[in-house]
GROMACS .gro file of C-alpha atoms in nm:
model
  354
    1MET     CA    1  -2.317  -1.588  -1.118
    2ASN     CA    2  -2.560  -1.704  -0.849
    3MET     CA    3  -2.830  -1.483  -0.699
    4THR     CA    4  -2.636  -1.446  -0.372
    5CYS     CA    5  -2.343  -1.293  -0.559
    6ASN     CA    6  -2.571  -1.063  -0.753
    7ARG     CA    7  -2.737  -0.943  -0.433
    8LYS     CA    8  -2.404  -0.885  -0.255
    9THR     CA    9  -2.250  -0.708  -0.554
   10GLY     CA   10  -2.562  -0.495  -0.580
   11LYS     CA   11  -2.536  -0.416  -0.208
   12ALA     CA   12  -2.176  -0.299  -0.253
   13ALA     CA   13  -2.281  -0.072  -0.540
   14VAL     CA   14  -2.568   0.072  -0.333
   15LEU     CA   15  -2.338   0.130  -0.035
   16LEU     CA   16  -2.084   0.309  -0.255
   17ALA     CA   17  -2.358   0.531  -0.394
   18MET     CA   18  -2.493   0.604  -0.045
   19ALA     CA   19  -2.144   0.682   0.081
   20ALA     CA   20  -2.072   0.920  -0.205
   21ALA     CA   21  -2.402   1.098  -0.157
   22SER     CA   22  -2.353   1.142   0.218
   23LEU     CA   23  -1.994   1.268   0.210
   24SER     CA   24  -2.074   1.634   0.162
   25ALA     CA   25  -2.283   1.635   0.480
   26CYS     CA   26  -1.985   1.557   0.704
   27SER     CA   27  -1.714   1.777   0.850
   28ASP     CA   28  -1.374   1.778   0.675
   29TRP     CA   29  -1.198   1.655   0.989
   30THR     CA   30  -1.442   1.434   1.176
   31ASP     CA   31  -1.590   1.199   0.919
   32PRO     CA   32  -1.617   0.852   1.076
   33GLU     CA   33  -1.651   0.682   0.735
   34SER     CA   34  -1.709   0.321   0.828
   35LEU     CA   35  -1.906   0.378   1.146
   36GLY     CA   36  -2.191   0.572   0.990
   37ILE     CA   37  -2.188   0.859   1.241
   38ASN     CA   38  -2.253   1.212   1.115
   39PHE     CA   39  -2.102   1.507   1.301
   40GLN     CA   40  -2.200   1.867   1.236
   41GLY     CA   41  -1.914   2.088   1.350
   42GLN     CA   42  -1.619   2.042   1.578
   43ASP     CA   43  -1.762   1.907   1.906
   44LYS     CA   44  -1.447   1.791   2.084
   45THR     CA   45  -1.621   1.559   2.332
   46ARG     CA   46  -1.821   1.387   2.059
   47TYR     CA   47  -1.515   1.358   1.837
   48GLU     CA   48  -1.310   1.196   2.111
   49ALA     CA   49  -1.596   0.951   2.171
   50HIS     CA   50  -1.599   0.882   1.798
   51LEU     CA   51  -1.225   0.813   1.797
   52ALA     CA   52  -1.269   0.567   2.082
   53GLU     CA   53  -1.527   0.385   1.869
   54VAL     CA   54  -1.292   0.391   1.571
   55ARG     CA   55  -1.013   0.233   1.777
   56ALA     CA   56  -1.253  -0.031   1.906
   57TYR     CA   57  -1.373  -0.099   1.552
   58LYS     CA   58  -1.017  -0.160   1.435
   59GLU     CA   59  -0.952  -0.407   1.714
   60GLY     CA   60  -1.241  -0.622   1.592
   61ASP     CA   61  -1.285  -0.829   1.277
   62HIS     CA   62  -1.321  -0.589   0.986
   63LYS     CA   63  -1.209  -0.528   0.630
   64ILE     CA   64  -0.869  -0.356   0.614
   65MET     CA   65  -0.783  -0.032   0.436
   66VAL     CA   66  -0.421   0.059   0.355
   67ILE     CA   67  -0.333   0.381   0.175
   68LYS     CA   68   0.003   0.478   0.025
   69MET     CA   69   0.096   0.845   0.004
   70ASP     CA   70   0.345   1.002  -0.236
   71ASN     CA   71   0.408   1.261   0.032
   72LYS     CA   72   0.667   1.536   0.054
   73ALA     CA   73   0.907   1.536   0.349
   74LEU     CA   74   0.834   1.907   0.392
   75PRO     CA   75   0.456   1.931   0.345
   76GLY     CA   76   0.334   2.136   0.053
   77SER     CA   77  -0.034   2.096   0.136
   78ARG     CA   78  -0.271   1.919   0.375
   79ALA     CA   79  -0.245   1.614   0.148
   80ASP     CA   80   0.105   1.556   0.291
   81HIS     CA   81  -0.023   1.532   0.648
   82LEU     CA   82  -0.126   1.220   0.837
   83SER     CA   83  -0.375   1.431   1.030
   84SER     CA   84  -0.577   1.468   0.707
   85VAL     CA   85  -0.613   1.092   0.655
   86PRO     CA   86  -0.963   0.947   0.708
   87ASP     CA   87  -0.997   0.815   1.063
   88SER     CA   88  -1.100   0.462   0.963
   89VAL     CA   89  -0.787   0.388   0.758
   90ASP     CA   90  -0.585   0.110   0.920
   91TYR     CA   91  -0.238   0.163   0.773
   92VAL     CA   92  -0.063   0.450   0.594
   93VAL     CA   93   0.257   0.393   0.397
   94LEU     CA   94   0.468   0.708   0.353
   95ASN     CA   95   0.665   0.668   0.031
   96THR     CA   96   0.886   0.959   0.141
   97TYR     CA   97   0.976   0.832   0.485
   98ASP     CA   98   1.298   1.006   0.588
   99ASN     CA   99   1.399   1.365   0.666
  100LEU     CA  100   1.043   1.439   0.772
  101SER     CA  101   0.937   1.775   0.909
  102ALA     CA  102   0.893   1.783   1.286
  103GLU     CA  103   0.518   1.830   1.238
  104VAL     CA  104   0.472   1.522   1.018
  105ALA     CA  105   0.705   1.317   1.239
  106ALA     CA  106   0.487   1.400   1.543
  107GLU     CA  107   0.175   1.296   1.351
  108ILE     CA  108   0.303   0.936   1.326
  109GLY     CA  109   0.260   0.882   1.700
  110GLU     CA  110  -0.055   1.091   1.724
  111ALA     CA  111  -0.228   0.899   1.443
  112LYS     CA  112  -0.148   0.570   1.615
  113ASP     CA  113  -0.252   0.677   1.963
  114ARG     CA  114  -0.571   0.866   1.875
  115LYS     CA  115  -0.697   0.690   1.563
  116GLY     CA  116  -0.527   0.352   1.568
  117ILE     CA  117  -0.363   0.432   1.233
  118LYS     CA  118  -0.029   0.255   1.196
  119THR     CA  119   0.225   0.429   0.975
  120LEU     CA  120   0.471   0.220   0.774
  121LEU     CA  121   0.759   0.283   0.539
  122PRO     CA  122   0.824   0.098   0.211
  123ILE     CA  123   1.128  -0.109   0.120
  124ASP     CA  124   1.094  -0.153  -0.255
  125PHE     CA  125   1.333  -0.390  -0.435
  126GLN     CA  126   1.271  -0.238  -0.777
  127GLN     CA  127   1.330   0.114  -0.648
  128ILE     CA  128   1.658   0.005  -0.490
  129GLU     CA  129   1.759  -0.161  -0.818
  130ALA     CA  130   1.674   0.153  -1.017
  131ALA     CA  131   1.873   0.374  -0.777
  132TYR     CA  132   2.169   0.136  -0.801
  133GLU     CA  133   2.162   0.133  -1.181
  134GLN     CA  134   2.149   0.514  -1.187
  135GLU     CA  135   2.447   0.538  -0.951
  136ALA     CA  136   2.642   0.275  -1.146
  137ALA     CA  137   2.576   0.456  -1.474
  138SER     CA  138   2.698   0.785  -1.325
  139GLU     CA  139   3.017   0.622  -1.197
  140GLU     CA  140   3.080   0.457  -1.535
  141THR     CA  141   3.037   0.792  -1.713
  142ALA     CA  142   3.280   0.958  -1.471
  143LEU     CA  143   3.543   0.687  -1.529
  144GLN     CA  144   3.507   0.718  -1.905
  145GLU     CA  145   3.553   1.095  -1.886
  146GLU     CA  146   3.868   1.044  -1.682
  147GLY     CA  147   3.995   0.780  -1.925
  148GLU     CA  148   4.000   0.507  -1.661
  149GLU     CA  149   3.874   0.152  -1.694
  150GLU     CA  150   3.590   0.030  -1.481
  151PRO     CA  151   3.730  -0.199  -1.206
  152THR     CA  152   3.641  -0.569  -1.218
  153GLU     CA  153   3.420  -0.667  -0.927
  154GLU     CA  154   3.453  -1.013  -0.772
  155THR     CA  155   3.118  -0.975  -0.598
  156ASP     CA  156   2.796  -0.810  -0.708
  157PRO     CA  157   2.824  -0.443  -0.600
  158PHE     CA  158   2.445  -0.428  -0.589
  159ILE     CA  159   2.451  -0.631  -0.268
  160ASP     CA  160   2.651  -0.364  -0.084
  161PHE     CA  161   2.433  -0.086  -0.227
  162CYS     CA  162   2.114  -0.272  -0.132
  163ASN     CA  163   2.248  -0.333   0.218
  164ARG     CA  164   2.313   0.038   0.270
  165GLN     CA  165   1.970   0.135   0.135
  166MET     CA  166   1.791  -0.116   0.356
  167ASP     CA  167   1.994  -0.016   0.663
  168ALA     CA  168   1.893   0.347   0.608
  169ALA     CA  169   1.525   0.250   0.585
  170MET     CA  170   1.540   0.035   0.897
  171GLU     CA  171   1.716   0.314   1.089
  172ALA     CA  172   1.443   0.556   0.981
  173CYS     CA  173   1.182   0.305   1.100
  174THR     CA  174   1.329   0.316   1.450
  175HIS     CA  175   1.407   0.689   1.450
  176TYR     CA  176   1.056   0.806   1.359
  177GLY     CA  177   0.866   0.533   1.540
  178TYR     CA  178   0.711   0.369   1.235
  179ALA     CA  179   0.493   0.070   1.318
  180GLY     CA  180   0.660  -0.148   1.057
  181ILE     CA  181   0.750  -0.194   0.691
  182ASP     CA  182   0.584  -0.256   0.357
  183VAL     CA  183   0.808  -0.485   0.151
  184VAL     CA  184   0.745  -0.425  -0.220
  185TYR     CA  185   0.845  -0.669  -0.493
  186ASN     CA  186   0.690  -0.679  -0.839
  187GLY     CA  187   0.961  -0.761  -1.090
  188THR     CA  188   0.935  -1.005  -1.378
  189PHE     CA  189   0.883  -1.380  -1.383
  190PRO     CA  190   1.238  -1.499  -1.312
  191PHE     CA  191   1.230  -1.810  -1.529
  192SER     CA  192   1.164  -1.598  -1.837
  193LEU     CA  193   1.516  -1.455  -1.803
  194PRO     CA  194   1.839  -1.599  -1.949
  195SER     CA  195   2.017  -1.836  -1.708
  196GLU     CA  196   2.297  -1.588  -1.622
  197GLU     CA  197   2.048  -1.315  -1.536
  198GLN     CA  198   1.848  -1.565  -1.332
  199GLU     CA  199   2.153  -1.645  -1.122
  200VAL     CA  200   2.226  -1.278  -1.053
  201LEU     CA  201   1.864  -1.203  -0.965
  202LYS     CA  202   1.838  -1.509  -0.742
  203LYS     CA  203   2.135  -1.400  -0.532
  204ARG     CA  204   1.999  -1.046  -0.507
  205GLN     CA  205   1.656  -1.174  -0.401
  206GLU     CA  206   1.808  -1.406  -0.143
  207PHE     CA  207   2.004  -1.120   0.012
  208PHE     CA  208   1.701  -0.887   0.009
  209ILE     CA  209   1.466  -1.142   0.166
  210GLY     CA  210   1.728  -1.264   0.412
  211LYS     CA  211   1.775  -0.912   0.545
  212ILE     CA  212   1.399  -0.864   0.578
  213GLU     CA  213   1.371  -1.191   0.770
  214THR     CA  214   1.653  -1.094   1.004
  215TRP     CA  215   1.488  -0.761   1.076
  216THR     CA  216   1.142  -0.908   1.135
  217ASP     CA  217   1.286  -1.173   1.368
  218ALA     CA  218   1.454  -0.895   1.568
  219ASN     CA  219   1.134  -0.685   1.568
  220PRO     CA  220   0.850  -0.933   1.627
  221GLU     CA  221   0.601  -0.660   1.723
  222ALA     CA  222   0.653  -0.468   1.399
  223VAL     CA  223   0.394  -0.479   1.120
  224LEU     CA  224   0.507  -0.662   0.807
  225LEU     CA  225   0.323  -0.612   0.479
  226PHE     CA  226   0.425  -0.763   0.148
  227GLU     CA  227   0.309  -0.592  -0.168
  228GLY     CA  228   0.343  -0.692  -0.529
  229LYS     CA  229   0.369  -1.023  -0.713
  230PRO     CA  230   0.490  -1.311  -0.497
  231GLN     CA  231   0.484  -1.539  -0.801
  232ASN     CA  232   0.789  -1.349  -0.930
  233LEU     CA  233   1.004  -1.464  -0.639
  234PHE     CA  234   1.231  -1.767  -0.684
  235GLY     CA  235   1.012  -1.998  -0.479
  236ASN     CA  236   1.154  -1.854  -0.155
  237THR     CA  237   0.809  -1.751  -0.035
  238GLY     CA  238   0.774  -1.936   0.296
  239TRP     CA  239   0.865  -1.618   0.485
  240LEU     CA  240   0.543  -1.458   0.360
  241GLU     CA  241   0.356  -1.659   0.623
  242LYS     CA  242   0.498  -1.405   0.871
  243ALA     CA  243   0.331  -1.116   0.689
  244ASP     CA  244   0.034  -0.947   0.855
  245TYR     CA  245  -0.112  -0.896   0.507
  246VAL     CA  246  -0.011  -0.962   0.148
  247ILE     CA  247  -0.117  -0.694  -0.101
  248VAL     CA  248  -0.169  -0.840  -0.448
  249ASN     CA  249  -0.097  -0.591  -0.724
  250VAL     CA  250  -0.410  -0.578  -0.944
  251GLU     CA  251  -0.347  -0.232  -1.092
  252ALA     CA  252  -0.319  -0.372  -1.447
  253ALA     CA  253  -0.661  -0.542  -1.430
  254SER     CA  254  -0.932  -0.398  -1.656
  255THR     CA  255  -1.225  -0.591  -1.503
  256MET     CA  256  -1.320  -0.735  -1.166
  257GLU     CA  257  -1.265  -1.082  -1.309
  258GLU     CA  258  -0.908  -0.986  -1.399
  259GLN     CA  259  -0.858  -0.859  -1.045
  260LEU     CA  260  -0.953  -1.204  -0.917
  261ILE     CA  261  -0.728  -1.373  -1.175
  262ALA     CA  262  -0.435  -1.163  -1.047
  263VAL     CA  263  -0.515  -1.284  -0.695
  264ASP     CA  264  -0.522  -1.647  -0.809
  265MET     CA  265  -0.182  -1.605  -0.978
  266ALA     CA  266  -0.037  -1.474  -0.651
  267LYS     CA  267  -0.148  -1.776  -0.447
  268VAL     CA  268   0.191  -1.944  -0.442
  269GLU     CA  269   0.330  -2.150  -0.157
  270GLY     CA  270   0.365  -1.948   0.163
  271VAL     CA  271   0.114  -1.678   0.070
  272PRO     CA  272  -0.149  -1.657   0.349
  273GLU     CA  273  -0.478  -1.674   0.159
  274SER     CA  274  -0.675  -1.544   0.457
  275ARG     CA  275  -0.468  -1.224   0.468
  276LEU     CA  276  -0.485  -1.101   0.109
  277LEU     CA  277  -0.559  -0.742   0.008
  278LEU     CA  278  -0.631  -0.600  -0.338
  279GLY     CA  279  -0.379  -0.336  -0.445
  280VAL     CA  280  -0.526  -0.064  -0.670
  281SER     CA  281  -0.443   0.296  -0.763
  282ALA     CA  282  -0.640   0.609  -0.679
  283ILE     CA  283  -0.752   0.832  -0.963
  284VAL     CA  284  -0.656   1.194  -1.008
  285ALA     CA  285  -0.946   1.402  -0.871
  286GLY     CA  286  -1.193   1.487  -1.145
  287SER     CA  287  -1.071   1.223  -1.393
  288LYS     CA  288  -1.330   1.027  -1.589
  289GLU     CA  289  -1.106   0.763  -1.747
  290GLY     CA  290  -0.743   0.651  -1.765
  291GLU     CA  291  -0.517   0.519  -1.492
  292GLY     CA  292  -0.711   0.381  -1.200
  293PHE     CA  293  -1.023   0.296  -1.403
  294LEU     CA  294  -1.165  -0.036  -1.519
  295ASP     CA  295  -1.315  -0.100  -1.862
  296VAL     CA  296  -1.651  -0.149  -1.690
  297GLU     CA  297  -1.944   0.092  -1.694
  298ASP     CA  298  -2.067   0.220  -1.360
  299GLY     CA  299  -2.434   0.243  -1.457
  300ASN     CA  300  -2.425   0.623  -1.485
  301GLY     CA  301  -2.255   0.652  -1.821
  302GLY     CA  302  -1.905   0.651  -1.677
  303LEU     CA  303  -1.646   0.390  -1.584
  304LEU     CA  304  -1.592   0.214  -1.255
  305THR     CA  305  -1.269   0.302  -1.080
  306SER     CA  306  -1.035   0.019  -0.985
  307LEU     CA  307  -1.117   0.101  -0.622
  308GLN     CA  308  -1.491   0.066  -0.682
  309GLY     CA  309  -1.425  -0.261  -0.862
  310ALA     CA  310  -1.220  -0.388  -0.568
  311VAL     CA  311  -1.509  -0.307  -0.330
  312GLN     CA  312  -1.744  -0.507  -0.551
  313VAL     CA  313  -1.497  -0.798  -0.564
  314LEU     CA  314  -1.483  -0.802  -0.183
  315SER     CA  315  -1.862  -0.828  -0.178
  316ARG     CA  316  -1.864  -1.149  -0.381
  317LYS     CA  317  -1.930  -1.470  -0.195
  318GLU     CA  318  -1.643  -1.655  -0.365
  319ALA     CA  319  -1.401  -1.376  -0.267
  320GLY     CA  320  -1.511  -1.350   0.095
  321TYR     CA  321  -1.164  -1.459   0.209
  322LEU     CA  322  -1.014  -1.130   0.085
  323ARG     CA  323  -0.933  -0.903   0.380
  324GLY     CA  324  -0.938  -0.558   0.226
  325ILE     CA  325  -0.786  -0.302  -0.009
  326CYS     CA  326  -0.465  -0.105  -0.051
  327VAL     CA  327  -0.488   0.225  -0.244
  328ASN     CA  328  -0.167   0.349  -0.401
  329HIS     CA  329  -0.109   0.720  -0.483
  330ALA     CA  330  -0.381   0.804  -0.230
  331GLN     CA  331  -0.296   1.175  -0.238
  332TYR     CA  332  -0.471   1.195  -0.578
  333ASP     CA  333  -0.798   1.136  -0.394
  334TYR     CA  334  -0.743   1.426  -0.156
  335TYR     CA  335  -0.814   1.705  -0.402
  336TYR     CA  336  -1.193   1.719  -0.420
  337ALA     CA  337  -1.362   2.053  -0.352
  338ASP     CA  338  -1.665   1.892  -0.189
  339ARG     CA  339  -1.482   1.627   0.016
  340VAL     CA  340  -1.118   1.533   0.072
  341TYR     CA  341  -1.036   1.165   0.011
  342LYS     CA  342  -1.381   1.135  -0.144
  343ASN     CA  343  -1.351   0.792  -0.307
  344ILE     CA  344  -1.149   0.636  -0.026
  345ARG     CA  345  -1.408   0.749   0.229
  346ALA     CA  346  -1.687   0.599   0.015
  347ALA     CA  347  -1.494   0.271  -0.007
  348LEU     CA  348  -1.433   0.270   0.369
  349TYR     CA  349  -1.805   0.307   0.431
  350ALA     CA  350  -1.889   0.030   0.184
  351ILE     CA  351  -1.639  -0.231   0.305
  352SER     CA  352  -1.730  -0.170   0.669
  353HIS     CA  353  -2.080  -0.296   0.584
  354LEU     CA  354  -1.975  -0.615   0.402
   0.00000   0.00000   0.00000
């Protein structure tokens, strides 16, 4: 690695350390993360001025932060509220996006207007497939108990099920005023499947993507994110050029180099290289190893988190084209006694200085 890379990587590590050290000095509700302002107390005038600066910051060229929340429709704690999210986050994906409480529903518009945070909902192909298989298995069991034979289908019943699931998500997007959608597709490499399974999957993918394209064409102002592994699509990736950002799933990586390898694997035709984000997982508050960690020492006798590794990757000269980070299961990072969203806030501070 050249000296420039070493200096930049070192800078990212120093910024992360500085951010972590400074977090406890800030208010729980007014931390500006990336802007480096420190408020003591709840001064409304100063906070409103801060929010104006945050909105201006987001309108400029900056590294992007997306967080995904495994929220509850009826909040069980402050971790389920958009109002608790760090101000400098750009996008929030609510994995539970329908049947929201009136309070959380109102926070969608408030977060956008006051903080410039755009709230999205996910449309996940694998989740739709899993729900379909569960429903199909239940129906098959019921028919067997009644002594009836399962009817022969001329068309793939998944298509109708998928259509209904996607319609429900798109209706929720309009109803609650979401800013757009996060299309999730991981899957398996299609050409590793038997030919018959390939044909079924190809038709399902074509329907799924076709419906997304129709919706985005009808809603040109809506945000479109793609998340996952574009290399596992059947070559029908040209539509990804319409995406605001493409989140590359690097959760399985155990080193920063493996994170970059995952990015390289995702650079298939149609993927906008200048709009790539690293997709990592948050760690459960207080954890020292396990999910969300790399097999890389942090210099203090512990392990780097995947999020810390992603920040260091963004600091590398050869990875300067990367636009930011997406943190899945972000609610895990909420539960710190000294600072809510402790690691995400530290990462926000660090990437805002790259």
